[in-house]
XYZ file of C-alpha atoms in Angstrom:
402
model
C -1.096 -39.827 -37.497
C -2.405 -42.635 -38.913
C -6.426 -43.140 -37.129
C -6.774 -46.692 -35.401
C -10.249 -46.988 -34.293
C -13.144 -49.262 -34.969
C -15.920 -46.523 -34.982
C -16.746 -45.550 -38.457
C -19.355 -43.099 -39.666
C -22.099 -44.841 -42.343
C -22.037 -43.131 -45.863
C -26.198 -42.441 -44.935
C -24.402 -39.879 -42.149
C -22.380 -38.258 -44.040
C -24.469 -37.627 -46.819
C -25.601 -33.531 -46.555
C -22.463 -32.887 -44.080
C -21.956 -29.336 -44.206
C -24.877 -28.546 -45.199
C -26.730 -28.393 -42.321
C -25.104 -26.046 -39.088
C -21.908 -27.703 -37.991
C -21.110 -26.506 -34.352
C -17.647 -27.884 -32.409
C -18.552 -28.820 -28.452
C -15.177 -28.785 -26.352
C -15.551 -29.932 -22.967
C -13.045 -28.946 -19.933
C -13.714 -31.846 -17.462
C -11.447 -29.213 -14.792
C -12.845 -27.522 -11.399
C -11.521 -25.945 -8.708
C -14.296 -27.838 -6.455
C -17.354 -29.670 -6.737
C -20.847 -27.369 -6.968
C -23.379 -29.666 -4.369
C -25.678 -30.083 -7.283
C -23.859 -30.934 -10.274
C -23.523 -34.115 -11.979
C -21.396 -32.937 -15.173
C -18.576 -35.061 -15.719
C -15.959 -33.026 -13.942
C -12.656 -33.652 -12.025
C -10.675 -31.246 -9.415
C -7.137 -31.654 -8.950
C -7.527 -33.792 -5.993
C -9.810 -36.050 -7.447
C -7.467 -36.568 -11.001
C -4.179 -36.186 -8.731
C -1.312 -37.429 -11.244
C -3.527 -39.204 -13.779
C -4.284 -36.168 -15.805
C -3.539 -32.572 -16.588
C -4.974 -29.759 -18.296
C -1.158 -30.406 -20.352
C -2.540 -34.030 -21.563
C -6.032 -32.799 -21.932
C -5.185 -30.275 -24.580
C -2.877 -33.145 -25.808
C -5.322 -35.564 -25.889
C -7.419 -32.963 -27.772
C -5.476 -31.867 -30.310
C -5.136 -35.469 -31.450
C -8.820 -35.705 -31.424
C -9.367 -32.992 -33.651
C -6.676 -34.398 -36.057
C -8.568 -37.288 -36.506
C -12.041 -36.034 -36.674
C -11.132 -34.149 -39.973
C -9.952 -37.144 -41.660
C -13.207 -39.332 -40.792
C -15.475 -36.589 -41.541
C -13.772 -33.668 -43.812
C -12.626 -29.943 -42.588
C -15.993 -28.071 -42.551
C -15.266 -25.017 -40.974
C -17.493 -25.030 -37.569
C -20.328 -21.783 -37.917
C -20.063 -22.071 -34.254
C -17.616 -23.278 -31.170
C -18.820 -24.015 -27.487
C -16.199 -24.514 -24.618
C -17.878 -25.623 -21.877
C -17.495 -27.765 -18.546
C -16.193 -28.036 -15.855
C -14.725 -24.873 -15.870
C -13.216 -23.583 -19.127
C -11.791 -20.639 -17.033
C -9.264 -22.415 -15.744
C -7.145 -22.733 -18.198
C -6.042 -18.776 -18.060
C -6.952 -16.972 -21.103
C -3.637 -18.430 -22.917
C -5.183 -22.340 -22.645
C -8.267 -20.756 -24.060
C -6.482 -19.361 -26.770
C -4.588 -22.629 -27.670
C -7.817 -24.402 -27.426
C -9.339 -22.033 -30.152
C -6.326 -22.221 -32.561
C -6.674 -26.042 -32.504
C -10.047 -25.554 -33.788
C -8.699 -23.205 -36.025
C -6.175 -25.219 -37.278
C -8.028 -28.241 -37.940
C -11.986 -27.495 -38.692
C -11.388 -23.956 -39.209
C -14.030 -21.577 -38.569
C -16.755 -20.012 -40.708
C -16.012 -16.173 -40.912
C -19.715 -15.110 -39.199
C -18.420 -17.878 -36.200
C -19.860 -17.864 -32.822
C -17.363 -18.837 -30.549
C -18.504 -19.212 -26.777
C -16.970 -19.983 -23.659
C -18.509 -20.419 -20.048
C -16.339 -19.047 -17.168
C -16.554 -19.266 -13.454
C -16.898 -15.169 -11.995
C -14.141 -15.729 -9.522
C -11.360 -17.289 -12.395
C -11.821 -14.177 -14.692
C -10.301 -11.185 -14.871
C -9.888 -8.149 -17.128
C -6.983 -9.130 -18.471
C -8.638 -12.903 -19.050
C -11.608 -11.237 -21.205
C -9.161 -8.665 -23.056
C -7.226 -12.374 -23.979
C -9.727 -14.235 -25.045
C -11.445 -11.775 -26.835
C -8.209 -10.865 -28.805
C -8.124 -14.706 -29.827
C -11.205 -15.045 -31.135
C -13.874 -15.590 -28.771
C -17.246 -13.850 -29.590
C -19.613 -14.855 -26.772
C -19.047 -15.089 -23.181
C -21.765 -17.262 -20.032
C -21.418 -16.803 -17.086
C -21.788 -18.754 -14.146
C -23.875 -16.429 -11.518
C -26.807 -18.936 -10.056
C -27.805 -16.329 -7.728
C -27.301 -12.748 -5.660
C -27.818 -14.217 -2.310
C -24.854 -15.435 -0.727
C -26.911 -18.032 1.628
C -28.281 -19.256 -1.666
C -24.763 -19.764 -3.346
C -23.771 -21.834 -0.214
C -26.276 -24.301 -0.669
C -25.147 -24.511 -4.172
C -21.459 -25.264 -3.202
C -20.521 -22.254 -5.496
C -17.551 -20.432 -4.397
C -17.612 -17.023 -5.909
C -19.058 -13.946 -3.993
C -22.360 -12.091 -4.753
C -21.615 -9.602 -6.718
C -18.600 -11.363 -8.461
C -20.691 -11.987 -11.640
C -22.069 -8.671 -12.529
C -18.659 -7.469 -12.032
C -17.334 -9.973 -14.700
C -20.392 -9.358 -16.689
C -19.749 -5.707 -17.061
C -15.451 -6.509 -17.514
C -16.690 -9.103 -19.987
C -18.942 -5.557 -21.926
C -16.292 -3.424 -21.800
C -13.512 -5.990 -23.021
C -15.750 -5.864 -26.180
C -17.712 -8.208 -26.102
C -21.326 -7.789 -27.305
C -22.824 -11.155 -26.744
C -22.710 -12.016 -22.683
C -25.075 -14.528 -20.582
C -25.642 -14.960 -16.936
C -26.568 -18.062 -15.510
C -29.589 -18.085 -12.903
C -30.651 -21.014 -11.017
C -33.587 -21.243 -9.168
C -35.509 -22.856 -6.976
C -33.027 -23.654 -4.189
C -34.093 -24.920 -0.420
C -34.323 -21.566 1.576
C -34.584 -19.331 -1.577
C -36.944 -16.775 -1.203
C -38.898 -14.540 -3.936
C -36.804 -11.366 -2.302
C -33.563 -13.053 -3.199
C -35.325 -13.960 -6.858
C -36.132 -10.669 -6.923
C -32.159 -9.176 -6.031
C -30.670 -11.746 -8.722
C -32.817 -10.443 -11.235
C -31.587 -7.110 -10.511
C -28.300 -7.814 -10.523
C -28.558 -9.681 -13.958
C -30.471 -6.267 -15.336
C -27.810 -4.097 -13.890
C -24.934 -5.807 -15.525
C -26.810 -5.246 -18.883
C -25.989 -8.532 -19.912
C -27.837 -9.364 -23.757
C -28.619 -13.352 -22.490
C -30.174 -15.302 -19.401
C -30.126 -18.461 -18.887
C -32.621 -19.385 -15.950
C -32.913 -23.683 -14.847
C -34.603 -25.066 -12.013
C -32.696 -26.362 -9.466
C -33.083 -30.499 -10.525
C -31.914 -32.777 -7.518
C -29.744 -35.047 -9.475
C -28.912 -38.422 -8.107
C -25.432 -39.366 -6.904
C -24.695 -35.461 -5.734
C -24.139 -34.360 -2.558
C -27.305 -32.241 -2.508
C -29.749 -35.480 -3.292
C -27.782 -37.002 -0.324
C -29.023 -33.354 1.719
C -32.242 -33.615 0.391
C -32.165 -37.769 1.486
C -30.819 -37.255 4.714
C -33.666 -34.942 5.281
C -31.428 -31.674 5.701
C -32.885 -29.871 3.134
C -36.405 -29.771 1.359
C -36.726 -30.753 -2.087
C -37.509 -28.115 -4.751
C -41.074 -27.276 -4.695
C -43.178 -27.861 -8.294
C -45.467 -25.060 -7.288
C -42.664 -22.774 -6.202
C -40.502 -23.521 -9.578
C -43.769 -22.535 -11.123
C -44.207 -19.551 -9.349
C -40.329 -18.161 -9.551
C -40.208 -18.835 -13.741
C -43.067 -16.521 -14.163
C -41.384 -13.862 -11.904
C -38.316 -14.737 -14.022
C -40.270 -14.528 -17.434
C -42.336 -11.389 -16.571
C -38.910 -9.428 -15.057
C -36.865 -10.180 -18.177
C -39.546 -9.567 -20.776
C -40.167 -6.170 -19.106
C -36.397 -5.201 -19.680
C -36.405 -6.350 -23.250
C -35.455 -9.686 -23.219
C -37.903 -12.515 -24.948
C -37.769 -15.880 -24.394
C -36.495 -17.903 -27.781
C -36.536 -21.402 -25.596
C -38.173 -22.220 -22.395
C -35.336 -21.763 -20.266
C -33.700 -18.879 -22.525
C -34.059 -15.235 -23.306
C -32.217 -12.969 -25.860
C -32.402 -9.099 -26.250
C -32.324 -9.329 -30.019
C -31.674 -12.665 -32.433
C -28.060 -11.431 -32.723
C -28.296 -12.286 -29.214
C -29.091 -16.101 -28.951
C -26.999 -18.559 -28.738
C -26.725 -19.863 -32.270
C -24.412 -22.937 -30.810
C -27.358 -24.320 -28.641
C -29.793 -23.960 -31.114
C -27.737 -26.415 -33.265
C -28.564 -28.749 -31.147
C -32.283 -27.670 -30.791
C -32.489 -27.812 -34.731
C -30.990 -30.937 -35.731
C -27.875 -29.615 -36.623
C -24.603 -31.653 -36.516
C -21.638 -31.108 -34.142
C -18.511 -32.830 -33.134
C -17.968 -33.277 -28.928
C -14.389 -33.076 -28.369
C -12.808 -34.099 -24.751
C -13.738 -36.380 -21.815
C -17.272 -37.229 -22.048
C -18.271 -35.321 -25.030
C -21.443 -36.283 -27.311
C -21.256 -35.699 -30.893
C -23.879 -36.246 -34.004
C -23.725 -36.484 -37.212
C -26.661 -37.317 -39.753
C -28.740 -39.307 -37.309
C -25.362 -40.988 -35.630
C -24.916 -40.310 -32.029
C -21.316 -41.125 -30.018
C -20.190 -40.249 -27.104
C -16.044 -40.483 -25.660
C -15.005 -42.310 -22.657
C -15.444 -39.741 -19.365
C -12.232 -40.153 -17.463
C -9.686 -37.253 -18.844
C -6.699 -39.936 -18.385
C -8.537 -42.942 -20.207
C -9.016 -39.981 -22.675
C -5.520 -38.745 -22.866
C -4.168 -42.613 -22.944
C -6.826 -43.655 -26.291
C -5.505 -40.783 -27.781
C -1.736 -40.681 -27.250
C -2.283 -44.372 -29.281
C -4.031 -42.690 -31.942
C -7.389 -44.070 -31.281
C -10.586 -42.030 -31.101
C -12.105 -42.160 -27.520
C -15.344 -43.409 -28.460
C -16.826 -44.934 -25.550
C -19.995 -45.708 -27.185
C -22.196 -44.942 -30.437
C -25.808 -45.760 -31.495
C -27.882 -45.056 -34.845
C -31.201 -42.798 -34.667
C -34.378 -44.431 -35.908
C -36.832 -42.101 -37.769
C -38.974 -42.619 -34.750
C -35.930 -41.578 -32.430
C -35.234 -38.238 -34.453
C -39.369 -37.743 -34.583
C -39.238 -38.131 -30.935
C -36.387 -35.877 -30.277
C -37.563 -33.075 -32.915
C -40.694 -32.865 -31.329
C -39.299 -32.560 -27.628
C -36.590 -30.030 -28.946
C -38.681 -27.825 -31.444
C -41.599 -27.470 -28.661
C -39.293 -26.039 -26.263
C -38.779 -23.099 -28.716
C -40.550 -20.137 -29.640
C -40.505 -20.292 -32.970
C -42.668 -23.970 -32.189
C -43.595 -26.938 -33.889
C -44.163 -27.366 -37.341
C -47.304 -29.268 -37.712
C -46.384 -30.870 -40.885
C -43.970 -32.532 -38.436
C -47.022 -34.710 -36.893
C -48.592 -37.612 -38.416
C -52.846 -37.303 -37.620
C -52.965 -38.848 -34.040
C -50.654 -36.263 -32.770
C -51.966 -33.367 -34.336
C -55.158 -34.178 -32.607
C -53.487 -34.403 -29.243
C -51.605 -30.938 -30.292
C -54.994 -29.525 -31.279
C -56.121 -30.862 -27.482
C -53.856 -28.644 -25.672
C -54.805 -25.933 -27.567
C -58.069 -26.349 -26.336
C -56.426 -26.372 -22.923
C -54.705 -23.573 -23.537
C -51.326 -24.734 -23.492
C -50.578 -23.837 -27.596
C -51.418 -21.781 -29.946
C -51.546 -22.133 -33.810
C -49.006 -19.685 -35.165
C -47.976 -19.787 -38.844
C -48.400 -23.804 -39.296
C -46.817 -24.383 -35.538
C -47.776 -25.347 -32.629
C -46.405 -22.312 -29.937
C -46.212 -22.859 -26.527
C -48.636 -20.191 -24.235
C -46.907 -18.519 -20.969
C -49.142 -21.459 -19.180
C -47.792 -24.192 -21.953
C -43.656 -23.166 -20.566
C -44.577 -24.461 -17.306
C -45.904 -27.568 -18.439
C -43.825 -28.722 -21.477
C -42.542 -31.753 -20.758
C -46.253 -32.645 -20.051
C -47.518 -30.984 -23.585
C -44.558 -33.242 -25.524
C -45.783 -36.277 -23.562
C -49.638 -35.806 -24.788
C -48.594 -35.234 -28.491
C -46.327 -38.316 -28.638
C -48.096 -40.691 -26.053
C -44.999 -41.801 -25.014
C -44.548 -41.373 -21.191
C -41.646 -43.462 -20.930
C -39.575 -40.805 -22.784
C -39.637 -37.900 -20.629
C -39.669 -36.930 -17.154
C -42.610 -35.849 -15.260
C -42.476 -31.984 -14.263
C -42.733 -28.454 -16.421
């Protein structure tokens, strides 16, 4: 198929292509129902009705694929994310014909991480022995929380103890590399149901957590709660208060935090996708909604999964918008990114003026100077957004908040 599209990569972008960690994001814009808090460009059946299909979706993406490798070259992807929505859904077969699209197009390094996130209650044994038999490596989970009062205010749908049991089906369908999901912070969470979550995560002897405080997102149902007055707003102090009991629970049992809101048993164990993204890397965003980047070019596709479908079916790449990266952009964005990590930020990185301002929250306690980085302390996770604001002096940026 001929490509008829407007977008075009700049030589500058694809200069060093391949040689920097080329991941493949695939997003699944399906759910069963809407979660309370979540803004992610996603559809359920009654929302699409007969505009769109998981059928024209994996169409649509195909044809996608196809024409990313002749604007930018097969370079076989050292990792693969599905994500959503709810990749689930498709059954384990959908997940296997996403995978051999990738495969048949980008192909995939032979040390590839390939990922998928699930929802607890649309997995199965028989899903995990699938998937893993087509090539997935890496499985995240969905949990939020252990407390069933919790998961109602959440809109989630699956039971309790639904995602250890997947978690441990997950283990014994062989795979190694498994994360749970935690969310905290929600209106009538208390540090006992913290406390059971983080039990239930060590039980299922899961290698990766994922913890996120709960963000009231405009345009959900939950910032209409909140609005209305019906529920409180998360708590700064009490976010504070939970990651630490997060932090200190999970680096008891082994796992260390690699990025603020991430913890691995072992580096085999992180997720070499995300950090991609956290490093600079470049990756192609395939589906509804989907960013990409590539040398310092950032595009995203249009979000509704039949606009999607209908672009592609006329052989035209989705794009529903693009824009170049200044230096200063990708400064700004390196330091944000590479602060969040352990590993920290490379002071050659900063011009004078920031390393000052770096050297200032040392003083306070909120870095250290480890091996020509800057490292966040346990105090300097909490407060990171605020520590990224100080170096660059550029408020208007980032949110306020740790």
């Amino acid at each position: 198929m001929a490509r008829m599209t407007s977008f075009e990569l700049p030589t500058t972008a694809l200069a060093g292509l391949g040689t920097r960690p080329f991941g493949i994001y695939i997003h699944v814009p399906f759910c069963a129902t809407r979660c309370g808090y979540c803004d992610f460009n996603t559809y359920t059946a009654g929302e699409l009705g007969s505009s769109a299909s998981p059928e024209s979706w994996l169409e649509g993406l195909r044809t996608e694929l196809d024409l990313a490798v002749e604007m930018i070259g097969s370079i076989p992807a050292d990792t693969v994310f599905v994500g959503g929505g709810t990749p689930s859904l498709l059954g384990g077969d959908g997940l296997a014909d996403v995978l051999q699209a990738v495969r048949s197009t980008f192909g995939l390094a032979a040390d590839a991480e390939v990922t998928t996130e699930s929802n607890p209650e649309s997995t199965s044994p028989a899903f995990f022995d699938r998937i893993r038999d087509a090539g997935y490596t890496r499985v995240s989970l969905g949990m939020q929380s252990a407390a069933q009062h919790v998961l109602k205010v959440l809109d989630r749908t699956h039971t309790p103890g639904r995602a250890v049991a997947a978690a441990i089906e997950a283990r014994d369908a062989g795979f190694d590399h498994v994360n749970l999901d935690l969310i905290y912070g929600t209106p009538g969470e208390r540090d006992t149901d913290l406390d059971a979550s983080l039990q239930a995560v060590l039980a299922a002897g899961v290698d990766h957590v994922s913890a996120y405080a709960l963000i009231v997102e405009d345009g959900t149902a939950l910032a209409r709660k909140v609005r209305r007055g019906e529920l409180p707003a998360p708590d700064d102090d009490v976010l504070a208060s939970r990651y630490e009991r997060i932090d200190q629970a999970l680096e008891k049992a082994g796992l260390r935090w690699y990025e603020v809101s991430n913890w691995a048993a072992d580096e085999d164990a992180r997720c070499r996708h995300n950090l991609g993204y956290w490093d600079g890397g470049d990756w192609w965003g395939a589906g509804p909604g989907a960013h990409s980047h590539v040398g310092g070019v950032r595009w995203w596709n249009v979000k509704h999964p039949a606009r999607y479908a209908e672009q592609l079916a006329g052989g035209v790449l989705p794009v529903g918008g693009s824009e170049q990266l200044s230096a200063a952009d990708r400064h700004l964005e390196r330091v944000m990114l590479t602060t969040r990590l352990r590993t920290g930020l490379p002071l050659a990185d900063l011009d004078s003026t920031e390393r000052a301002a770096a050297e200032r929250a040392a003083d306070d306690g909120l870095v250290q100077q480890t091996a020509g980085h800057f490292v966040l302390t346990d105090r300097g996770r909490l407060l990171a957004d605020a520590v990224v604001r100080d170096i660059l002096t550029v408020s208007e940026f980032l949110p306020s908040g740790g």
